[in-house]
Short mmCIF file of C-alpha atoms (C1' of nucleotides) in Angstrom, two decimals:
data_model
loop_
_atom_site.label_atom_id
_atom_site.label_comp_id
_atom_site.label_asym_id
_atom_site.label_seq_id
_atom_site.Cartn_x
_atom_site.Cartn_y
_atom_site.Cartn_z
CA MET N 751 12.27 -0.94 8.64
CA ALA N 752 12.60 -3.04 11.78
CA LEU N 753 15.73 -3.09 13.15
CA GLU N 754 14.09 -0.68 16.09
CA HIS N 755 12.11 -3.53 16.11
CA ALA N 756 14.41 -6.25 16.29
CA ILE N 757 16.41 -4.17 19.26
CA LEU N 758 12.89 -3.71 21.19
CA VAL N 759 12.45 -7.58 21.07
CA SER N 760 15.69 -8.38 22.34
CA LEU N 761 15.46 -5.94 24.70
CA LEU N 762 12.03 -6.97 25.94
CA GLU N 763 13.66 -10.38 26.07
CA GLN N 764 16.73 -9.62 28.05
CA PRO N 765 18.00 -5.61 28.59
CA GLY N 766 21.33 -5.06 27.24
CA SER N 767 23.71 -2.42 26.49
CA GLY N 768 24.68 -2.10 22.49
CA TYR N 769 27.81 -4.26 22.65
CA GLU N 770 25.77 -7.29 24.15
CA LEU N 771 22.77 -6.42 21.86
CA ALA N 772 25.73 -6.69 18.53
CA ARG N 773 26.66 -10.07 19.88
CA ARG N 774 23.29 -11.49 19.89
CA PHE N 775 22.93 -9.97 16.27
CA ASP N 776 25.41 -12.53 15.38
CA ARG N 777 24.66 -15.26 17.00
CA SER N 778 20.80 -15.78 17.50
CA ILE N 779 19.14 -12.78 16.47
CA GLY N 780 21.29 -12.80 13.33
CA ARG N 781 19.18 -15.33 11.86
CA PHE N 782 16.65 -13.61 10.96
CA TRP N 783 17.77 -9.79 11.16
CA THR N 784 21.78 -8.70 10.75
CA ALA N 785 22.88 -5.63 12.05
CA THR N 786 26.27 -4.38 13.18
CA HIS N 787 27.33 -2.51 16.15
CA GLN N 788 27.68 0.81 14.44
CA GLN N 789 24.24 0.50 13.06
CA ILE N 790 22.66 -0.61 16.66
CA TYR N 791 24.80 2.23 18.51
CA ARG N 792 23.05 4.82 16.48
CA VAL N 793 19.47 3.13 16.06
CA LEU N 794 20.15 2.79 19.99
CA ARG N 795 20.83 6.85 20.36
CA ARG N 796 17.36 7.75 18.25
CA MET N 797 15.66 4.97 20.67
CA GLU N 798 16.37 6.88 23.29
CA THR N 799 16.03 10.20 22.15
CA ASP N 800 12.68 8.84 21.67
CA GLY N 801 11.45 7.32 24.60
CA TRP N 802 11.48 4.18 23.03
CA ILE N 803 14.10 2.65 25.56
CA ALA N 804 15.35 3.45 28.93
CA VAL N 805 19.35 3.15 30.18
CA GLU N 806 21.20 2.65 33.17
CA GLU N 807 24.51 3.38 33.15
CA VAL N 808 26.46 0.54 35.02
CA ALA N 809 30.01 0.94 36.60
CA GLN N 810 31.99 -2.11 36.28
CA ASP N 811 35.39 -3.46 37.64
CA SER N 812 37.68 -4.00 35.39
CA ARG N 813 35.87 -3.46 32.39
CA PRO N 814 34.77 -0.42 30.41
CA ASP N 815 30.94 1.18 31.88
CA LYS N 816 28.12 -0.53 29.59
CA LYS N 817 24.86 1.23 28.86
CA VAL N 818 22.08 -1.08 29.56
CA TYR N 819 19.12 -0.12 27.74
CA SER N 820 15.14 -1.54 28.49
CA ALA N 821 12.45 -1.24 26.32
CA ALA N 822 9.79 1.88 28.05
CA ALA N 823 6.55 1.65 27.45
CA PRO N 824 6.64 4.03 24.46
CA GLY N 825 8.75 2.00 23.00
CA ARG N 826 6.22 -1.54 23.50
CA ALA N 827 3.80 0.77 21.56
CA ALA N 828 5.57 1.51 19.01
CA LEU N 829 6.02 -2.49 18.25
CA ALA N 830 2.54 -3.09 19.37
CA GLY N 831 1.39 -0.54 16.49
CA TRP N 832 4.10 -2.25 14.31
CA LEU N 833 3.06 -5.84 14.71
CA ARG N 834 -0.86 -4.63 13.65
CA GLU N 835 0.46 -3.10 10.12
CA PRO N 836 1.08 -5.59 7.36
CA VAL N 837 4.46 -6.75 6.49
CA GLU N 838 5.46 -7.03 2.53
CA PRO N 839 7.10 -10.54 1.70
CA GLU N 840 10.95 -9.86 2.03
CA THR N 841 12.74 -9.13 -0.94
CA VAL N 842 15.74 -12.20 -1.70
CA ARG N 843 19.36 -11.59 -2.44
CA HIS N 844 21.00 -14.07 -3.52
CA GLU N 845 24.54 -13.66 -5.39
CA LEU N 846 25.01 -17.71 -5.41
CA ALA N 847 21.43 -18.02 -7.62
CA VAL N 848 23.33 -15.15 -9.98
CA LYS N 849 26.89 -16.55 -10.01
CA ILE N 850 25.35 -20.05 -10.98
CA ARG N 851 23.35 -18.50 -13.99
CA ALA N 852 26.30 -16.63 -14.85
CA ALA N 853 28.62 -19.72 -15.08
CA ALA N 854 26.31 -20.91 -18.50
CA PHE N 855 28.28 -17.87 -20.03
CA ASP N 856 31.90 -18.57 -18.77
CA GLU N 857 34.52 -20.79 -19.97
CA PRO N 858 34.57 -24.55 -18.65
CA ALA N 859 36.86 -23.59 -16.77
CA ALA N 860 34.86 -21.61 -14.55
CA LEU N 861 33.12 -24.34 -13.53
CA LYS N 862 35.37 -25.87 -11.09
CA SER N 863 35.73 -22.44 -9.15
CA LEU N 864 32.40 -22.01 -9.21
CA ILE N 865 32.07 -25.99 -7.33
CA SER N 866 34.31 -25.09 -4.88
CA GLU N 867 32.51 -22.09 -3.89
CA VAL N 868 29.59 -24.42 -3.43
CA GLU N 869 30.92 -26.52 -1.56
CA ARG N 870 32.86 -23.82 0.39
CA HIS N 871 28.86 -22.69 1.17
CA ARG N 872 27.61 -25.78 1.83
CA GLU N 873 30.07 -26.64 4.59
CA SER N 874 29.19 -23.34 6.36
CA HIS N 875 25.31 -24.55 6.14
CA ALA N 876 26.15 -27.58 7.62
CA ALA N 877 27.93 -25.77 10.09
CA LEU N 878 24.82 -23.12 11.21
CA LEU N 879 22.59 -26.35 11.22
CA ALA N 880 25.06 -27.85 13.47
CA ARG N 881 25.09 -24.71 15.99
CA TYR N 882 21.36 -24.54 15.30
CA LEU N 883 20.49 -28.23 16.40
CA THR N 884 23.00 -28.04 19.48
CA GLY N 885 21.06 -24.83 20.43
CA GLU N 886 17.90 -26.20 19.96
CA ARG N 887 19.03 -29.21 22.15
CA ARG N 888 19.87 -26.98 24.89
CA ASP N 889 17.00 -24.41 25.25
CA PHE N 890 14.06 -26.19 24.02
CA PRO N 891 15.01 -29.82 25.94
CA ASP N 892 10.80 -30.21 26.59
CA ARG N 893 9.13 -32.62 24.13
CA ASP N 894 5.71 -31.40 25.24
CA PRO N 895 5.39 -28.05 23.95
CA ALA N 896 2.55 -27.17 26.13
CA ALA N 897 5.13 -27.52 29.32
CA SER N 898 6.64 -23.80 27.43
CA SER N 899 6.27 -20.13 27.75
CA PRO N 900 3.98 -18.85 24.99
CA GLN N 901 7.50 -16.91 24.72
CA GLN N 902 9.73 -20.17 24.88
CA GLU N 903 7.40 -21.54 22.36
CA LEU N 904 7.70 -18.47 19.53
CA GLN N 905 11.67 -18.73 19.99
CA HIS N 906 11.47 -22.11 18.85
CA VAL N 907 8.86 -21.74 16.43
CA VAL N 908 11.15 -19.34 14.58
CA LEU N 909 14.58 -21.38 15.27
CA ARG N 910 12.94 -24.50 13.76
CA GLY N 911 12.20 -22.20 10.66
CA GLY N 912 16.07 -21.66 10.60
CA ILE N 913 16.87 -25.35 10.55
CA GLU N 914 14.42 -26.00 8.04
CA TYR N 915 15.48 -23.32 6.15
CA GLU N 916 19.86 -24.40 6.52
CA ARG N 917 18.17 -28.34 5.68
CA MET N 918 16.62 -27.03 2.57
CA THR N 919 19.91 -25.34 1.43
CA LEU N 920 22.08 -27.61 1.69
CA ALA N 921 19.44 -30.32 -0.28
CA TRP N 922 19.48 -27.80 -2.70
CA LEU N 923 23.30 -27.26 -2.42
CA ASP N 924 23.86 -31.06 -3.29
CA ASP N 925 21.63 -30.46 -6.19
CA VAL N 926 23.72 -27.37 -7.49
CA LEU N 927 26.87 -29.48 -6.93
CA ALA N 928 25.54 -32.71 -9.51
CA THR N 929 24.42 -30.57 -12.01
CA LEU N 930 27.91 -28.62 -11.78
CA HIS N 931 29.65 -31.89 -11.90
CA ARG N 932 27.32 -33.28 -14.64
CA ILE N 933 27.92 -30.33 -16.74
CA ALA N 934 31.78 -29.97 -16.27
CA ASN N 935 31.92 -33.78 -17.79
CA MET O 1488 27.27 -5.62 -5.13
CA ALA O 1489 25.72 -7.77 -7.67
CA LEU O 1490 23.07 -6.39 -9.55
CA GLU O 1491 25.18 -5.35 -12.77
CA HIS O 1492 26.09 -9.04 -12.51
CA ALA O 1493 22.36 -9.87 -12.63
CA ILE O 1494 21.54 -7.05 -15.23
CA LEU O 1495 24.54 -9.15 -17.61
CA VAL O 1496 23.09 -12.20 -16.67
CA SER O 1497 20.29 -11.55 -18.14
CA LEU O 1498 21.27 -9.32 -21.13
CA LEU O 1499 23.38 -12.21 -21.62
CA GLU O 1500 20.54 -14.45 -21.89
CA GLN O 1501 18.40 -11.98 -23.89
CA PRO O 1502 19.18 -8.30 -24.64
CA GLY O 1503 16.49 -5.96 -23.97
CA SER O 1504 15.47 -2.31 -23.00
CA GLY O 1505 15.64 -1.27 -19.52
CA TYR O 1506 11.78 -1.68 -19.32
CA GLU O 1507 12.31 -5.22 -20.20
CA LEU O 1508 14.49 -5.60 -17.48
CA ALA O 1509 12.49 -4.15 -14.87
CA ARG O 1510 9.96 -6.89 -15.54
CA ARG O 1511 12.08 -9.90 -15.40
CA PHE O 1512 13.18 -8.86 -12.32
CA ASP O 1513 9.83 -8.27 -11.32
CA ARG O 1514 9.16 -11.77 -12.52
CA SER O 1515 11.81 -14.68 -13.07
CA ILE O 1516 15.11 -12.99 -11.64
CA GLY O 1517 13.32 -11.39 -8.73
CA ARG O 1518 13.21 -15.14 -7.35
CA PHE O 1519 16.80 -14.22 -6.44
CA TRP O 1520 17.50 -10.57 -7.25
CA THR O 1521 15.09 -7.73 -6.69
CA ALA O 1522 15.27 -4.57 -8.62
CA THR O 1523 13.63 -1.32 -9.22
CA HIS O 1524 12.94 0.75 -12.65
CA GLN O 1525 14.85 3.22 -11.12
CA GLN O 1526 17.96 1.49 -10.06
CA ILE O 1527 17.94 -0.36 -13.62
CA TYR O 1528 17.72 2.58 -15.68
CA ARG O 1529 20.94 4.40 -13.15
CA VAL O 1530 23.34 1.20 -13.59
CA LEU O 1531 22.28 0.58 -16.90
CA ARG O 1532 23.66 4.15 -17.99
CA ARG O 1533 26.86 4.13 -15.39
CA MET O 1534 27.43 0.15 -17.09
CA GLU O 1535 27.38 1.83 -20.74
CA THR O 1536 29.73 4.45 -20.01
CA ASP O 1537 31.99 1.73 -18.69
CA GLY O 1538 31.50 0.26 -21.49
CA TRP O 1539 29.76 -3.19 -20.05
CA ILE O 1540 27.07 -2.80 -22.44
CA ALA O 1541 26.37 -1.73 -26.11
CA VAL O 1542 23.36 0.14 -26.97
CA GLU O 1543 21.23 -0.05 -29.68
CA GLU O 1544 18.55 2.67 -30.65
CA VAL O 1545 15.03 0.69 -32.30
CA ALA O 1546 12.26 2.77 -33.01
CA GLN O 1547 8.70 1.30 -33.34
CA ASP O 1548 5.56 1.61 -34.52
CA SER O 1549 2.74 2.74 -32.07
CA ARG O 1550 4.57 2.36 -28.85
CA PRO O 1551 7.61 4.53 -27.55
CA ASP O 1552 11.15 4.31 -28.73
CA LYS O 1553 13.45 2.01 -26.84
CA LYS O 1554 17.16 1.47 -26.08
CA VAL O 1555 17.77 -2.06 -26.52
CA TYR O 1556 21.13 -3.20 -24.44
CA SER O 1557 23.43 -6.40 -24.93
CA ALA O 1558 26.34 -7.63 -23.39
CA ALA O 1559 30.05 -6.47 -25.06
CA ALA O 1560 33.13 -8.04 -24.03
CA PRO O 1561 34.29 -5.98 -21.13
CA GLY O 1562 31.20 -6.57 -19.49
CA ARG O 1563 31.72 -10.31 -20.13
CA ALA O 1564 35.11 -9.90 -18.58
CA ALA O 1565 33.88 -8.39 -15.67
CA LEU O 1566 31.57 -10.99 -14.84
CA ALA O 1567 34.22 -13.61 -15.45
CA GLY O 1568 36.09 -11.68 -12.99
CA TRP O 1569 33.39 -11.54 -10.65
CA LEU O 1570 32.34 -15.32 -10.77
CA ARG O 1571 36.04 -15.74 -9.87
CA GLU O 1572 35.69 -13.20 -6.64
CA PRO O 1573 34.40 -15.12 -3.65
CA VAL O 1574 31.01 -14.11 -2.19
CA GLU O 1575 29.58 -13.86 1.67
CA PRO O 1576 26.69 -15.92 2.24
CA GLU O 1577 23.85 -13.66 2.34
CA THR O 1578 22.74 -11.40 5.21
CA VAL O 1579 18.87 -12.37 5.80
CA ARG O 1580 16.19 -10.02 6.64
CA HIS O 1581 12.98 -11.84 8.13
CA GLU O 1582 10.43 -9.31 9.08
CA LEU O 1583 7.99 -11.99 9.97
CA ALA O 1584 10.47 -14.12 12.22
CA VAL O 1585 10.68 -10.67 13.92
CA LYS O 1586 6.59 -10.30 14.75
CA ILE O 1587 6.57 -13.85 16.04
CA ARG O 1588 8.94 -13.26 18.61
CA ALA O 1589 7.42 -9.86 19.18
CA ALA O 1590 3.81 -11.93 19.51
CA ALA O 1591 5.17 -12.80 23.02
CA PHE O 1592 5.21 -9.30 24.41
CA ASP O 1593 1.56 -8.65 23.38
CA GLU O 1594 -1.72 -8.73 24.21
CA PRO O 1595 -3.22 -12.00 23.22
CA ALA O 1596 -5.39 -10.32 20.54
CA ALA O 1597 -2.35 -9.13 18.88
CA LEU O 1598 -2.21 -13.02 17.71
CA LYS O 1599 -5.39 -13.01 16.14
CA SER O 1600 -4.27 -10.12 13.78
CA LEU O 1601 -0.19 -12.06 13.56
CA ILE O 1602 -2.20 -15.13 12.33
CA SER O 1603 -4.21 -13.25 9.24
CA GLU O 1604 -0.59 -11.79 8.88
CA VAL O 1605 0.91 -15.63 8.31
CA GLU O 1606 -2.46 -16.78 6.57
CA ARG O 1607 -1.85 -14.05 4.10
CA HIS O 1608 2.20 -15.00 4.00
CA ARG O 1609 1.01 -18.88 3.32
CA GLU O 1610 -1.10 -17.60 0.33
CA SER O 1611 1.22 -15.62 -1.54
CA HIS O 1612 3.80 -18.29 -0.79
CA ALA O 1613 1.75 -20.84 -1.99
CA ALA O 1614 1.15 -18.58 -5.36
CA LEU O 1615 3.99 -18.15 -6.40
CA LEU O 1616 5.05 -21.85 -5.52
CA ALA O 1617 2.28 -22.83 -8.42
CA ARG O 1618 3.87 -20.12 -10.39
CA TYR O 1619 7.15 -22.12 -10.60
CA LEU O 1620 5.44 -25.28 -10.98
CA THR O 1621 3.65 -23.84 -13.91
CA GLY O 1622 6.96 -22.24 -15.39
CA GLU O 1623 8.61 -25.55 -14.94
CA ARG O 1624 6.58 -27.48 -16.89
CA ARG O 1625 6.59 -25.39 -19.48
CA ASP O 1626 10.32 -24.30 -19.50
CA PHE O 1627 11.55 -27.88 -18.33
CA PRO O 1628 9.17 -30.67 -19.73
CA ASP O 1629 11.70 -32.27 -20.47
CA ARG O 1630 12.70 -35.52 -17.90
CA ASP O 1631 16.44 -36.04 -19.06
CA PRO O 1632 18.42 -33.60 -17.81
CA ALA O 1633 21.40 -34.57 -20.67
CA ALA O 1634 19.27 -33.53 -23.48
CA SER O 1635 19.15 -29.80 -22.24
CA SER O 1636 21.78 -27.23 -22.58
CA PRO O 1637 24.09 -26.05 -19.75
CA GLN O 1638 22.15 -22.79 -19.76
CA GLN O 1639 19.07 -24.50 -19.59
CA GLU O 1640 20.43 -26.89 -16.38
CA LEU O 1641 21.69 -24.36 -14.52
CA GLN O 1642 18.23 -22.08 -14.94
CA HIS O 1643 16.48 -25.06 -14.21
CA VAL O 1644 18.45 -25.98 -10.84
CA VAL O 1645 18.24 -22.37 -9.85
CA LEU O 1646 14.21 -22.85 -10.33
CA ARG O 1647 14.22 -25.56 -8.42
CA GLY O 1648 15.88 -24.27 -5.54
CA GLY O 1649 12.96 -21.16 -5.88
CA ILE O 1650 10.92 -24.31 -5.69
CA GLU O 1651 12.01 -26.22 -2.50
CA TYR O 1652 12.39 -22.81 -0.85
CA GLU O 1653 8.91 -22.05 -1.48
CA ARG O 1654 8.21 -25.97 -0.15
CA MET O 1655 9.63 -24.94 3.16
CA THR O 1656 7.91 -21.91 3.83
CA LEU O 1657 4.84 -23.70 3.23
CA ALA O 1658 5.37 -26.17 5.57
CA TRP O 1659 7.24 -23.70 8.09
CA LEU O 1660 4.14 -21.72 8.03
CA ASP O 1661 1.98 -24.02 8.89
CA ASP O 1662 4.19 -24.63 12.05
CA VAL O 1663 3.95 -21.31 12.96
CA LEU O 1664 0.10 -21.16 12.17
CA ALA O 1665 -0.54 -24.45 14.54
CA THR O 1666 1.77 -22.89 17.20
CA LEU O 1667 -0.22 -19.48 17.14
CA HIS O 1668 -3.25 -21.47 17.23
CA ARG O 1669 -1.59 -23.29 20.47
CA ILE O 1670 -0.69 -20.22 22.28
CA ALA O 1671 -4.32 -18.28 21.15
CA ASN O 1672 -6.36 -21.22 22.99
"C1'" DG Z 1154 -13.55 7.43 -19.80
"C1'" DT Z 1155 -10.24 5.34 -17.20
"C1'" DA Z 1156 -6.71 1.19 -16.26
"C1'" DT Z 1157 -3.26 -0.80 -18.32
"C1'" DA Z 1158 1.64 -1.31 -20.56
"C1'" DC Z 1159 5.20 0.63 -22.87
"C1'" DA Z 1160 8.91 3.37 -22.59
"C1'" DT Z 1161 12.58 6.28 -19.24
"C1'" DG Z 1162 13.98 9.33 -16.03
"C1'" DT Z 1163 15.00 13.25 -11.81
"C1'" DA Z 1164 15.78 14.09 -6.67
"C1'" DA Z 1165 15.63 13.48 -1.87
"C1'" DA Z 1166 15.54 10.38 2.03
"C1'" DC Z 1167 16.74 6.58 4.41
"C1'" DG Z 1168 19.23 3.04 5.72
"C1'" DG Z 1169 23.25 0.08 5.41
"C1'" DT Z 1170 28.69 -1.13 4.85
"C1'" DT Z 1171 33.29 -0.12 5.47
"C1'" DA Z 1172 36.54 2.11 7.62
"C1'" DC Z 1173 38.93 4.68 11.49
"C1'" DA Z 1174 39.33 5.08 16.85
"C1'" DT Z 1175 40.25 4.79 21.68
"C1'" DG Z 1176 41.74 2.22 25.59
"C1'" DA Z 1177 40.97 -1.30 29.21
"C1'" DT Z 1178 41.54 -6.61 30.77
"C1'" DT Z 1179 42.25 -10.81 30.35
"C1'" DC Z 1180 44.59 -15.28 28.37
"C1'" DT Z 1181 48.29 -17.81 25.57
"C1'" DA G 1129 54.68 -9.59 23.40
"C1'" DG G 1130 50.11 -10.45 21.07
"C1'" DA G 1131 46.07 -11.56 20.71
"C1'" DA G 1132 40.70 -12.05 21.70
"C1'" DT G 1133 37.59 -9.89 24.43
"C1'" DC G 1134 34.83 -5.80 26.42
"C1'" DA G 1135 32.76 -1.49 25.13
"C1'" DT G 1136 31.42 2.83 22.98
"C1'" DG G 1137 31.76 5.99 19.06
"C1'" DT G 1138 32.10 9.13 14.00
"C1'" DA G 1139 32.85 10.02 9.43
"C1'" DA G 1140 31.95 8.94 4.62
"C1'" DC G 1141 30.78 6.46 1.43
"C1'" DC G 1142 26.90 3.74 -1.55
"C1'" DG G 1143 23.00 1.29 -2.43
"C1'" DT G 1144 18.13 0.87 -2.13
"C1'" DT G 1145 13.77 2.87 -1.34
"C1'" DT G 1146 9.71 6.39 -2.29
"C1'" DA G 1147 7.85 10.00 -4.56
"C1'" DC G 1148 7.93 12.87 -9.06
"C1'" DA G 1149 7.15 13.08 -13.51
"C1'" DT G 1150 6.08 12.56 -18.59
"C1'" DG G 1151 3.94 10.99 -22.72
"C1'" DT G 1152 1.79 7.44 -25.89
"C1'" DA G 1153 -1.19 3.85 -27.17
"C1'" DT G 1154 -3.96 -0.17 -26.53
"C1'" DA G 1155 -7.88 -2.43 -24.22
"C1'" DC G 1156 -12.47 -2.59 -22.20
#
DNA sequence: GTATACATGTAAACGGTTACATGATTCT
DNA sequence: AGAATCATGTAACCGTTTACATGTATAC
């Protein structure tokens, strides 16, 4: 499990409330780790009990109070220990690929519906790529990598991974569409 | 959930026992859907109860008996229904990316251990790419896609996705290694 | 004699998803 | 008036992972 660790990294980059973390997991961190607010609140409570994170209750005007969490020393130590453990290559779950192979066993009409679905996926990947590229121009305008801090460089290289993943996926979805059209005719 | 559907596709491509399915999930299907034998046996029993698959007990010489499953009409219908439902874009879990961002908050020595780990991942992705390419030459030697059956074409386009994913990942891991080395100096 | 392949299972623990729940404030 | 944002939770369910369990046959 790495949700604890992803939360720790996020809190080290910037302390925040459970709600703020949930938003980050919807946006930037969600690129490589997803979590809903329910999961986040549950794990935050456990991490607080274990002393991995510190809480500060912050009263706000015209908004509900919030609990701002930050990484504590035992949390940093836990993260350091985890960093030294080997991780296994991720297990892949790609429903669309299952569907593409399933299409061979359905009526030809099913290809039409699959084509629409692949097109939908293509659009959503194109939109995500555009968002990544906008974020890259905003957060990493500097051409010279030596001018950035290690933290920025590491964030940037992870973002570049997201960008290349989306580019590859777009090209592959075009290949899939061409193949489906060829079969449909 | 798509484990049922992945199993159905696999049984449509070729009937087989739970054990054989587990091996396929370790090899080709594992490219886009993973499952252990425990999961597979449990789901097979449920699918049999629901009439999605048919079983034939096969006695073997010098080997344990096995139950050979094949897709039944209700299973095909269930697969067809699922094909017409939209799937959500997959949720990503990429521990290595979490580690890379975590490295910014550890001692410089941690970079060394991370570099070794990234190199290990690089090797395993390179080996997987080599296996995919060998499989491609073996299973799809034909240059002209029109010469293949729709089933083969669809299997091939999914395999091409795996190949492009591995190529992209290798290039990214090289980028990660270059970045880590730059920071370490 | 040891390891690997074949073949099928049970049980417990854990993590993730979905549904439900509440309540204030701001924007259109 | 209604929708969206901020803010935090509970509970039930489901799927996945890990550990345990058993037994035969073949290959080295």
